[in-house]
PDB file of C-alpha atoms in Angstrom:
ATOM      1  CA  UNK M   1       0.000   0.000   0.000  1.00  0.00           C
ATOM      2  CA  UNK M   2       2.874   1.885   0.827  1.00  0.00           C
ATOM      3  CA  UNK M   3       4.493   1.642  -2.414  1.00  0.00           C
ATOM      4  CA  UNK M   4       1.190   2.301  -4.551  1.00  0.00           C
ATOM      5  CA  UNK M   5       0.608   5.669  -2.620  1.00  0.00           C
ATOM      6  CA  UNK M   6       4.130   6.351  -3.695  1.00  0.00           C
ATOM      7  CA  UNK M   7       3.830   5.776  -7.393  1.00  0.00           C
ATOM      8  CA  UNK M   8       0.569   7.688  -7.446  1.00  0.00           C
ATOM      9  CA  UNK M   9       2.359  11.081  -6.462  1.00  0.00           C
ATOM     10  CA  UNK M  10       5.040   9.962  -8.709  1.00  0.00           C
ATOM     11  CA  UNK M  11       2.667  10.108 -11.219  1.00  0.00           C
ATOM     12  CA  UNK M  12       1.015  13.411 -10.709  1.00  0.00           C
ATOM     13  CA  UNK M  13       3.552  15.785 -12.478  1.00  0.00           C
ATOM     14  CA  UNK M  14       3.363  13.738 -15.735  1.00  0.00           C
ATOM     15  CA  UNK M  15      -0.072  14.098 -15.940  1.00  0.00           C
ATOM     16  CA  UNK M  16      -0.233  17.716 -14.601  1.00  0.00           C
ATOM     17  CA  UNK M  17       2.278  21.216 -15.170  1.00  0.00           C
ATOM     18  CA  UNK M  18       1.625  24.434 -14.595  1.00  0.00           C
ATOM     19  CA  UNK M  19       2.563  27.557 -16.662  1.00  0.00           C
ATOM     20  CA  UNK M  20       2.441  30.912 -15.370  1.00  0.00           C
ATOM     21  CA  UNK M  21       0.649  33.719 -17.830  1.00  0.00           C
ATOM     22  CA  UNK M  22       3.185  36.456 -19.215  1.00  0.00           C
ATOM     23  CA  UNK M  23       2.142  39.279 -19.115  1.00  0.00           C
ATOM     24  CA  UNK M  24      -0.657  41.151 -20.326  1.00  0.00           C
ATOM     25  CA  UNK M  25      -1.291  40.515 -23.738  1.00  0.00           C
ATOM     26  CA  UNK M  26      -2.205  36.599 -21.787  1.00  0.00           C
ATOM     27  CA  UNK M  27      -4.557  37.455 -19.050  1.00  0.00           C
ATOM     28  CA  UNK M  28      -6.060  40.032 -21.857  1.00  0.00           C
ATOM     29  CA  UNK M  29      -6.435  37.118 -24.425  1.00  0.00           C
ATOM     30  CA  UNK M  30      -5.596  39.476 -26.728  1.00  0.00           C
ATOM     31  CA  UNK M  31      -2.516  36.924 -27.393  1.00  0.00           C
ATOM     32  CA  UNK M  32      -1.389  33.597 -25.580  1.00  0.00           C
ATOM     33  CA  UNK M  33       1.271  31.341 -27.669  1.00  0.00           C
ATOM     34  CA  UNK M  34       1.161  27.528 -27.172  1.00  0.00           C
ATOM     35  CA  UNK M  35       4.981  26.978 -26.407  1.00  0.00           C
ATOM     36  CA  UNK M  36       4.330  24.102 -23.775  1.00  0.00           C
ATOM     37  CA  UNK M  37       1.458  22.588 -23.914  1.00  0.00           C
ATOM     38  CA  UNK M  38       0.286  18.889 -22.945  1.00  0.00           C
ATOM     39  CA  UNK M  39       1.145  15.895 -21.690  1.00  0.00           C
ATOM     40  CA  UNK M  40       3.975  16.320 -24.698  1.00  0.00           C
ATOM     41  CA  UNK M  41       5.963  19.066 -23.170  1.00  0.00           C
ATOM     42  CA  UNK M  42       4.872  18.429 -19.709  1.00  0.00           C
ATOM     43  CA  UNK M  43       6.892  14.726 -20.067  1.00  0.00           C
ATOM     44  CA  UNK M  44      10.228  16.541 -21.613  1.00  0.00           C
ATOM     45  CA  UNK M  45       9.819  19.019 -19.304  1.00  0.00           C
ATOM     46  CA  UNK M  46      12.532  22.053 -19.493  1.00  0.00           C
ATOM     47  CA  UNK M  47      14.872  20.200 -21.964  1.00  0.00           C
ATOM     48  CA  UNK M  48      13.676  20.961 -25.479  1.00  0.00           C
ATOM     49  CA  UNK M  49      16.664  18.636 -27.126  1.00  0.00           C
ATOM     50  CA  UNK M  50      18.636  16.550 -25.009  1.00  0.00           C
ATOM     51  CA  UNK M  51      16.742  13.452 -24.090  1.00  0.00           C
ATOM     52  CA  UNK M  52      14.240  13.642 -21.400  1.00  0.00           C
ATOM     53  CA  UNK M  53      11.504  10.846 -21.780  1.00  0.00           C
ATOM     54  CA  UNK M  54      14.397   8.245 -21.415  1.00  0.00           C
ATOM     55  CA  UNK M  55      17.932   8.069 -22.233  1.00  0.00           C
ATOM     56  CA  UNK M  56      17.626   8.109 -25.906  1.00  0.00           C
ATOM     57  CA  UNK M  57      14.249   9.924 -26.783  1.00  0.00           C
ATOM     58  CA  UNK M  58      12.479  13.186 -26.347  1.00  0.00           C
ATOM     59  CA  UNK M  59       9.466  14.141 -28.320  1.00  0.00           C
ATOM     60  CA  UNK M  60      10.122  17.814 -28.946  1.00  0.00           C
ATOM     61  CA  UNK M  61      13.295  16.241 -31.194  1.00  0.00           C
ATOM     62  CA  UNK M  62      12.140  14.772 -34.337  1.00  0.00           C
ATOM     63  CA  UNK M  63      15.826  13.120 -34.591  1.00  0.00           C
ATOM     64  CA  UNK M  64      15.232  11.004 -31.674  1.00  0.00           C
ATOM     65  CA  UNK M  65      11.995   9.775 -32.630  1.00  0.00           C
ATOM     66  CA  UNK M  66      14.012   6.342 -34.435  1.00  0.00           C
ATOM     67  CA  UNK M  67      14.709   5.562 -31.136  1.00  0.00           C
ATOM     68  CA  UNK M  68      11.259   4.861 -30.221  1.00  0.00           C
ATOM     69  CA  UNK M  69      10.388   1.221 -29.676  1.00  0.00           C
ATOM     70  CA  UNK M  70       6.561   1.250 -30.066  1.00  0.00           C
ATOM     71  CA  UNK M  71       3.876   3.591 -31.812  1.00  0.00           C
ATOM     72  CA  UNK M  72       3.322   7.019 -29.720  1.00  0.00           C
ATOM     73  CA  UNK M  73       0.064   8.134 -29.536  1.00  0.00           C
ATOM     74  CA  UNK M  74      -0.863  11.385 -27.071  1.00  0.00           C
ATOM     75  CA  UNK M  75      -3.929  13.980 -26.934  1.00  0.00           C
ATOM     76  CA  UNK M  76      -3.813  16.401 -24.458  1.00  0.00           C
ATOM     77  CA  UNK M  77      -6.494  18.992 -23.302  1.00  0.00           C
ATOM     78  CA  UNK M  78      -5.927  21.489 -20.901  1.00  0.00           C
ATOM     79  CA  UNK M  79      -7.658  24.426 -18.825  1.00  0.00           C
ATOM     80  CA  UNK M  80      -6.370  28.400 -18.996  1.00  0.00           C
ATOM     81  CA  UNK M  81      -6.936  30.764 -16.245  1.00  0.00           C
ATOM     82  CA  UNK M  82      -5.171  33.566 -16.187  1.00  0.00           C
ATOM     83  CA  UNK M  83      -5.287  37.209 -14.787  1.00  0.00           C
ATOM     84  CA  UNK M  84      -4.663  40.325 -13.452  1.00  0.00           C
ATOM     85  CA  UNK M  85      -4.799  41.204  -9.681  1.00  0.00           C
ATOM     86  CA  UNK M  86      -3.918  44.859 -10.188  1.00  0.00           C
ATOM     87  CA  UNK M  87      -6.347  45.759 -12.875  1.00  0.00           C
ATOM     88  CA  UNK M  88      -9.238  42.698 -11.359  1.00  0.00           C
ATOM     89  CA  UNK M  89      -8.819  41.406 -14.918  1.00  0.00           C
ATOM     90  CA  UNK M  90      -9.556  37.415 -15.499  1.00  0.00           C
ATOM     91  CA  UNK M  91      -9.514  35.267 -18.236  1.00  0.00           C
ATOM     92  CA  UNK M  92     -10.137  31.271 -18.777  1.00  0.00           C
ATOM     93  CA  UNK M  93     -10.941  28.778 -21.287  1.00  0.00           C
ATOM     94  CA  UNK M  94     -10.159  25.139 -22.225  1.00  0.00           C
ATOM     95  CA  UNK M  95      -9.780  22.759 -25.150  1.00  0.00           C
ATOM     96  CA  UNK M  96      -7.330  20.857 -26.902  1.00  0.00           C
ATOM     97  CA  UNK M  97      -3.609  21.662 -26.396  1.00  0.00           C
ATOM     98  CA  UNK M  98      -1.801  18.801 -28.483  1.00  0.00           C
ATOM     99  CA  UNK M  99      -2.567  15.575 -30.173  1.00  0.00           C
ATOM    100  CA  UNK M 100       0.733  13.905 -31.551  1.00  0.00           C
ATOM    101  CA  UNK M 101       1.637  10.567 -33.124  1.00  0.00           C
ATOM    102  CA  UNK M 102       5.174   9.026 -33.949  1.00  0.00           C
ATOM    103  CA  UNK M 103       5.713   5.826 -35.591  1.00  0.00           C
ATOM    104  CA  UNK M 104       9.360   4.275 -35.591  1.00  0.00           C
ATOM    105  CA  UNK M 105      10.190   2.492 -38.594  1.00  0.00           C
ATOM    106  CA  UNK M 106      12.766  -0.303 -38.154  1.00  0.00           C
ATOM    107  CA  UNK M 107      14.736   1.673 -35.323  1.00  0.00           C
ATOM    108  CA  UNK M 108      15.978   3.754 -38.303  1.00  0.00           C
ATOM    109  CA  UNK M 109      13.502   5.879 -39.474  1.00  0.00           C
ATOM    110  CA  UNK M 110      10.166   7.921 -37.959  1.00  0.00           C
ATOM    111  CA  UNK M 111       7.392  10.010 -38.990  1.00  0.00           C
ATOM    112  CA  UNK M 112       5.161  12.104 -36.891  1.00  0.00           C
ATOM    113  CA  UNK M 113       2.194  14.000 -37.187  1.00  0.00           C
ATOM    114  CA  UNK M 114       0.919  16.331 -34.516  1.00  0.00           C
ATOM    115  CA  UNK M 115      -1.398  19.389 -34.506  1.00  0.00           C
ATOM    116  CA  UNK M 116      -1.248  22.161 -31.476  1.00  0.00           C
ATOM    117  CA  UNK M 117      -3.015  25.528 -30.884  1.00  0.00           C
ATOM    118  CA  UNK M 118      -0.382  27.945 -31.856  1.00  0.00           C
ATOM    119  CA  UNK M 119      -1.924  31.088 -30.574  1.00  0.00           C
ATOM    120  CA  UNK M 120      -5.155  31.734 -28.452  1.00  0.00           C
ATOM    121  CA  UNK M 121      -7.670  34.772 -28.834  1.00  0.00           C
ATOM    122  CA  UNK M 122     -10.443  35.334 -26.916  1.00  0.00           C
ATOM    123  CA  UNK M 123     -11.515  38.494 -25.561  1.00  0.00           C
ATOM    124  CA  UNK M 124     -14.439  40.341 -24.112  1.00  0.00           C
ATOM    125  CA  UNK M 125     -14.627  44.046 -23.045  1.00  0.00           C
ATOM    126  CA  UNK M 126     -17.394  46.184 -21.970  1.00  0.00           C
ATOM    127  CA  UNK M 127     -16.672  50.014 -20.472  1.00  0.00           C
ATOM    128  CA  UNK M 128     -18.025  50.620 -17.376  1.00  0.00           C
ATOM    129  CA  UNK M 129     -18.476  54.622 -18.402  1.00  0.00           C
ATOM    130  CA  UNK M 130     -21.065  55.549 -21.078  1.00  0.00           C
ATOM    131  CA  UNK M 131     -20.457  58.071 -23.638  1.00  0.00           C
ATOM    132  CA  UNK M 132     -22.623  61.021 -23.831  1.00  0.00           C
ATOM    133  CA  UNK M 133     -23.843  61.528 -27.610  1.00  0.00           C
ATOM    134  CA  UNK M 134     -25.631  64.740 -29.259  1.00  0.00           C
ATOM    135  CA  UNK M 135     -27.673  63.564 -32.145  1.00  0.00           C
ATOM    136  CA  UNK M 136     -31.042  65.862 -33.859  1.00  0.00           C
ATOM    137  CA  UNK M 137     -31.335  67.464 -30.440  1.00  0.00           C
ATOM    138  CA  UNK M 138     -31.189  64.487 -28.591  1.00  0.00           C
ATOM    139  CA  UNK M 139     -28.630  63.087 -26.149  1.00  0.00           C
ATOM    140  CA  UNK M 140     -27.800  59.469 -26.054  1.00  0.00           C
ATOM    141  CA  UNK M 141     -25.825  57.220 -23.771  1.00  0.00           C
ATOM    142  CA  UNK M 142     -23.140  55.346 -25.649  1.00  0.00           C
ATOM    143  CA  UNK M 143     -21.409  52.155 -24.181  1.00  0.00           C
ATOM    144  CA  UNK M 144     -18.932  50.642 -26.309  1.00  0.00           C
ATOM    145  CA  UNK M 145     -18.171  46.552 -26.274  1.00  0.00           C
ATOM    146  CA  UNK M 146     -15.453  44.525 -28.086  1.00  0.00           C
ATOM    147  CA  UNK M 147     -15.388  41.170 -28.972  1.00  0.00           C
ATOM    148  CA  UNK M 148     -12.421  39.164 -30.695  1.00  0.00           C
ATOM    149  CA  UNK M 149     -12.596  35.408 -30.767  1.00  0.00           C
ATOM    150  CA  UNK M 150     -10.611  32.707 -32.789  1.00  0.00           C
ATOM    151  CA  UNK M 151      -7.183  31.744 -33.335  1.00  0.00           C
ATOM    152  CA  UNK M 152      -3.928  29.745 -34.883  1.00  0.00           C
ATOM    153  CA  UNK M 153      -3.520  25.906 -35.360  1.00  0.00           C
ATOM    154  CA  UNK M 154      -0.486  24.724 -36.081  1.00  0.00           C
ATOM    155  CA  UNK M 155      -0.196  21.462 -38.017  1.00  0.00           C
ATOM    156  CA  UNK M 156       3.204  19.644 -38.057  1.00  0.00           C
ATOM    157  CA  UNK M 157       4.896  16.873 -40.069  1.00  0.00           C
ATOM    158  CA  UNK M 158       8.114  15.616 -39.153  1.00  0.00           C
ATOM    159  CA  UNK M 159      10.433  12.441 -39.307  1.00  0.00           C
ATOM    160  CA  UNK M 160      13.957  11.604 -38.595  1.00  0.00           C
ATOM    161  CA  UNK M 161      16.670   9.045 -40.254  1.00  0.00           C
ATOM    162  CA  UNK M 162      19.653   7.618 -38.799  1.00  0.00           C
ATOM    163  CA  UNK M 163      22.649   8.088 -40.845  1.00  0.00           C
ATOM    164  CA  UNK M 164      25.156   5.954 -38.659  1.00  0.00           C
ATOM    165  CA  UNK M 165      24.582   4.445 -34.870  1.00  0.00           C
ATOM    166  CA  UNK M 166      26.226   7.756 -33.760  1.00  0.00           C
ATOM    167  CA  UNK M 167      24.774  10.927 -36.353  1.00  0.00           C
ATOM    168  CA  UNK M 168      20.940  11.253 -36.965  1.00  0.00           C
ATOM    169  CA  UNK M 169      18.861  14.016 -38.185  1.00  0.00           C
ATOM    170  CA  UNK M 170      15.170  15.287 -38.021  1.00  0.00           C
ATOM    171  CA  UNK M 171      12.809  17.758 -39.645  1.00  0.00           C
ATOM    172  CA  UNK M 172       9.609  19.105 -38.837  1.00  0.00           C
ATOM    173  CA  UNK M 173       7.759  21.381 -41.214  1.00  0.00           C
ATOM    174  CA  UNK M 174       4.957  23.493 -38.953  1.00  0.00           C
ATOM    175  CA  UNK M 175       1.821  24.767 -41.055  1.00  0.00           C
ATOM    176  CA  UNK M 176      -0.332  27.603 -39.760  1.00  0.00           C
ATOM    177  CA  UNK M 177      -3.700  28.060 -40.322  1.00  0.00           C
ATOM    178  CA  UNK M 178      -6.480  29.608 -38.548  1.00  0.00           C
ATOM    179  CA  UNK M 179      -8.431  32.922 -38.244  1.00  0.00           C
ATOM    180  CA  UNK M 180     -10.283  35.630 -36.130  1.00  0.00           C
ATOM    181  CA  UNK M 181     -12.949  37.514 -35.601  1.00  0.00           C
ATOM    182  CA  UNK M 182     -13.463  41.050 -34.197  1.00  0.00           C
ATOM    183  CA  UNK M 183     -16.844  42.129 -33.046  1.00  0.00           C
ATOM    184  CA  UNK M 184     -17.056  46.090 -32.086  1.00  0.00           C
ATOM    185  CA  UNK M 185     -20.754  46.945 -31.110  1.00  0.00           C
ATOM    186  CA  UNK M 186     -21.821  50.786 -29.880  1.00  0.00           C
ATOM    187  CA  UNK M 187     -24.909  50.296 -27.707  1.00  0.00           C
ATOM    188  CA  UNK M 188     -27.659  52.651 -27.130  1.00  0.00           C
ATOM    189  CA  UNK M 189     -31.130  52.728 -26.574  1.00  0.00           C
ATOM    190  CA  UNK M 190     -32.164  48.872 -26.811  1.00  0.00           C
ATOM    191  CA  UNK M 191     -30.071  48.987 -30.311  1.00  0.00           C
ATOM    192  CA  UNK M 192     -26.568  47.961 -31.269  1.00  0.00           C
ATOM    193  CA  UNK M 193     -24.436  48.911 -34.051  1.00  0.00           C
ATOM    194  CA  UNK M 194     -22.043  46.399 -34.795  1.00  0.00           C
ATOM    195  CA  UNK M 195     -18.906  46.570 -37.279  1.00  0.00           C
ATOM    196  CA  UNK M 196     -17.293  43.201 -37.677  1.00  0.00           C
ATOM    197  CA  UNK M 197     -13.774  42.471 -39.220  1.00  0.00           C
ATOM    198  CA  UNK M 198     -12.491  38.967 -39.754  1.00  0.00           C
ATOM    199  CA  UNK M 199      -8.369  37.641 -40.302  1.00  0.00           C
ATOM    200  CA  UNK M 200      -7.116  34.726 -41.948  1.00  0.00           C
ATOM    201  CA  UNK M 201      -3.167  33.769 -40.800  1.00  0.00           C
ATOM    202  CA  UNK M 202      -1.300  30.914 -43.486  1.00  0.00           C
ATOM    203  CA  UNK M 203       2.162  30.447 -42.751  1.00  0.00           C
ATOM    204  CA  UNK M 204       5.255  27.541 -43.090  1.00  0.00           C
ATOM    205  CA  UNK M 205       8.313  27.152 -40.309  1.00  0.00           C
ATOM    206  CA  UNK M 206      10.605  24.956 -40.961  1.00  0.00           C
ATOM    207  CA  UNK M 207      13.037  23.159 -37.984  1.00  0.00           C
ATOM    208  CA  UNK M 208      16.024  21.335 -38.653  1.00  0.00           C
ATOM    209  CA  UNK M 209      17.576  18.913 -35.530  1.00  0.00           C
ATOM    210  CA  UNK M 210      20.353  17.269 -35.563  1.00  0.00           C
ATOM    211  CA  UNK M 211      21.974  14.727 -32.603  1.00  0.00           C
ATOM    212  CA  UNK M 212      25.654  13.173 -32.625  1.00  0.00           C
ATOM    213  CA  UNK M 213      26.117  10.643 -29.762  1.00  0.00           C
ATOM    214  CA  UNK M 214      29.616  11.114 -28.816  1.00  0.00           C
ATOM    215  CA  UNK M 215      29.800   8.356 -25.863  1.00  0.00           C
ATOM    216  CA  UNK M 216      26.779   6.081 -24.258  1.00  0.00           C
ATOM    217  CA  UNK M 217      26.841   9.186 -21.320  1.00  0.00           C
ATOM    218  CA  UNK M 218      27.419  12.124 -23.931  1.00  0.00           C
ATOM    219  CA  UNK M 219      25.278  13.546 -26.866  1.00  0.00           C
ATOM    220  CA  UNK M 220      25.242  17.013 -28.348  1.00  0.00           C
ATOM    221  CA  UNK M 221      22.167  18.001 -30.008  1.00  0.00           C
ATOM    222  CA  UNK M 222      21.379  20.890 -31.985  1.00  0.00           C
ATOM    223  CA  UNK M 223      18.249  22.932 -33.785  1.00  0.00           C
ATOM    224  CA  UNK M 224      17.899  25.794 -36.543  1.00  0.00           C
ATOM    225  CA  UNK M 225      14.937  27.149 -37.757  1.00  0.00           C
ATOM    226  CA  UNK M 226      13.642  28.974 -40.504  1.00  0.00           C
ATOM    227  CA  UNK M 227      10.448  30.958 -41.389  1.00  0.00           C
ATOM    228  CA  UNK M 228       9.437  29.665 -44.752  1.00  0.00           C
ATOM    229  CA  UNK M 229       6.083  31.534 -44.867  1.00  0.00           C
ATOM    230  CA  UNK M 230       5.878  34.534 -42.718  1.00  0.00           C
ATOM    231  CA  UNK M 231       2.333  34.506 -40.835  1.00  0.00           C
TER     232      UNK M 231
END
């Protein structure tokens, strides 16, 4: 019994992580970027390249992924909340952070598919003063509201290959996609004006990895990359 309770709090920081908001642009929603997100990024933890999941894989390096001795499968949804003391500002949502999928071929190759919010926006604004209006003799009581909704996906592709038992490489190619919407309504009266605006993001990034395993306790691993397709 002793043992179980111990492998149950072993177990709660894989399944759970917590990420701090950074600044205002997140507790806003204005902006929030997806860099670590899911069960994913919560496993490899701080380490980006060097291997984290065990000695010879992580899954945020595509040229480890050979290394892999079974199918990887993960989908990951998570809850927001973030805010602003200060200002009494607060802002939460939830859905899908990451769904990935890696299949080793033959301890020698892999390819992966995964697809990951990139960017968040969801906002909601009303003023708390009205704005006096003169129109045909008549004075009206303006409050303004803003709405913005939508956001970014990010689909990747990626796959490694083993060149020798010591130099591998990986690539992923990232495609963005996604869209959103801005509401601005003027309310007076019972009646709303309302002026909406709608963006549309397309974009390529394209990472290169690269791992050289210098002795069974050293590896160097390495990452470049390149905007392809600017947002």
């Amino acid at each position: 019994m002793y043992l179980m309770k111990i492998k149950i709090i072993w177990l709660i920081p894989v399944f759970c992580s917590l990420i701090f908001c950074q600044g205002y642009m997140n507790a806003l929603g204005i902006g929030k970027l997806y860099s670590n997100q899911g069960v994913k990024n919560a496993m490899d933890g701080i380490c980006f390249l060097s291997p984290s999941v065990s000695s010879s894989v992580n899954f945020s390096n595509p040229s480890t992924w050979h290394n892999l001795k079974f199918t990887y499968l993960s989908i990951s949804y998570s809850a927001d909340h973030t805010s602003l003391n200060t200002e009494s500002l607060t802002n939460a949502y939830s859905g899908l952070s990451n769904a990935l999928w890696i299949v080793p071929i033959k301890s020698k190759y892999s390819i992966g598919f995964s697809i990951a919010p990139y960017m968040n926006q969801k906002v909601n604004i009303v003023s708390l003063d009205t704005i006096p209006f003169v129109a045909f003799n008549d004075t009206l009581n303006v409050t303004p509201l803003i709405n913005r909704s939508g956001g970014i996906l990010s689909f990747n592709i990626g796959s490694s290959y083993q060149f020798t038992q010591k130099v591998s490489i990986g690539i992923i190619n990232k495609v963005i996609f996604g869209s959103t919407r801005q509401n601005e309504f003027l309310k007076f009266s019972g009646s709303n004006i309302v002026h909406t605006s709608r963006s549309s993001y397309r974009g390529l990034i394209s990472e290169l990895y690269f791992s050289l395993k210098l002795t069974d306790a050293l590896s160097l691993h390495s990452s470049f990359t390149t905007t392809l397709k600017a947002v």
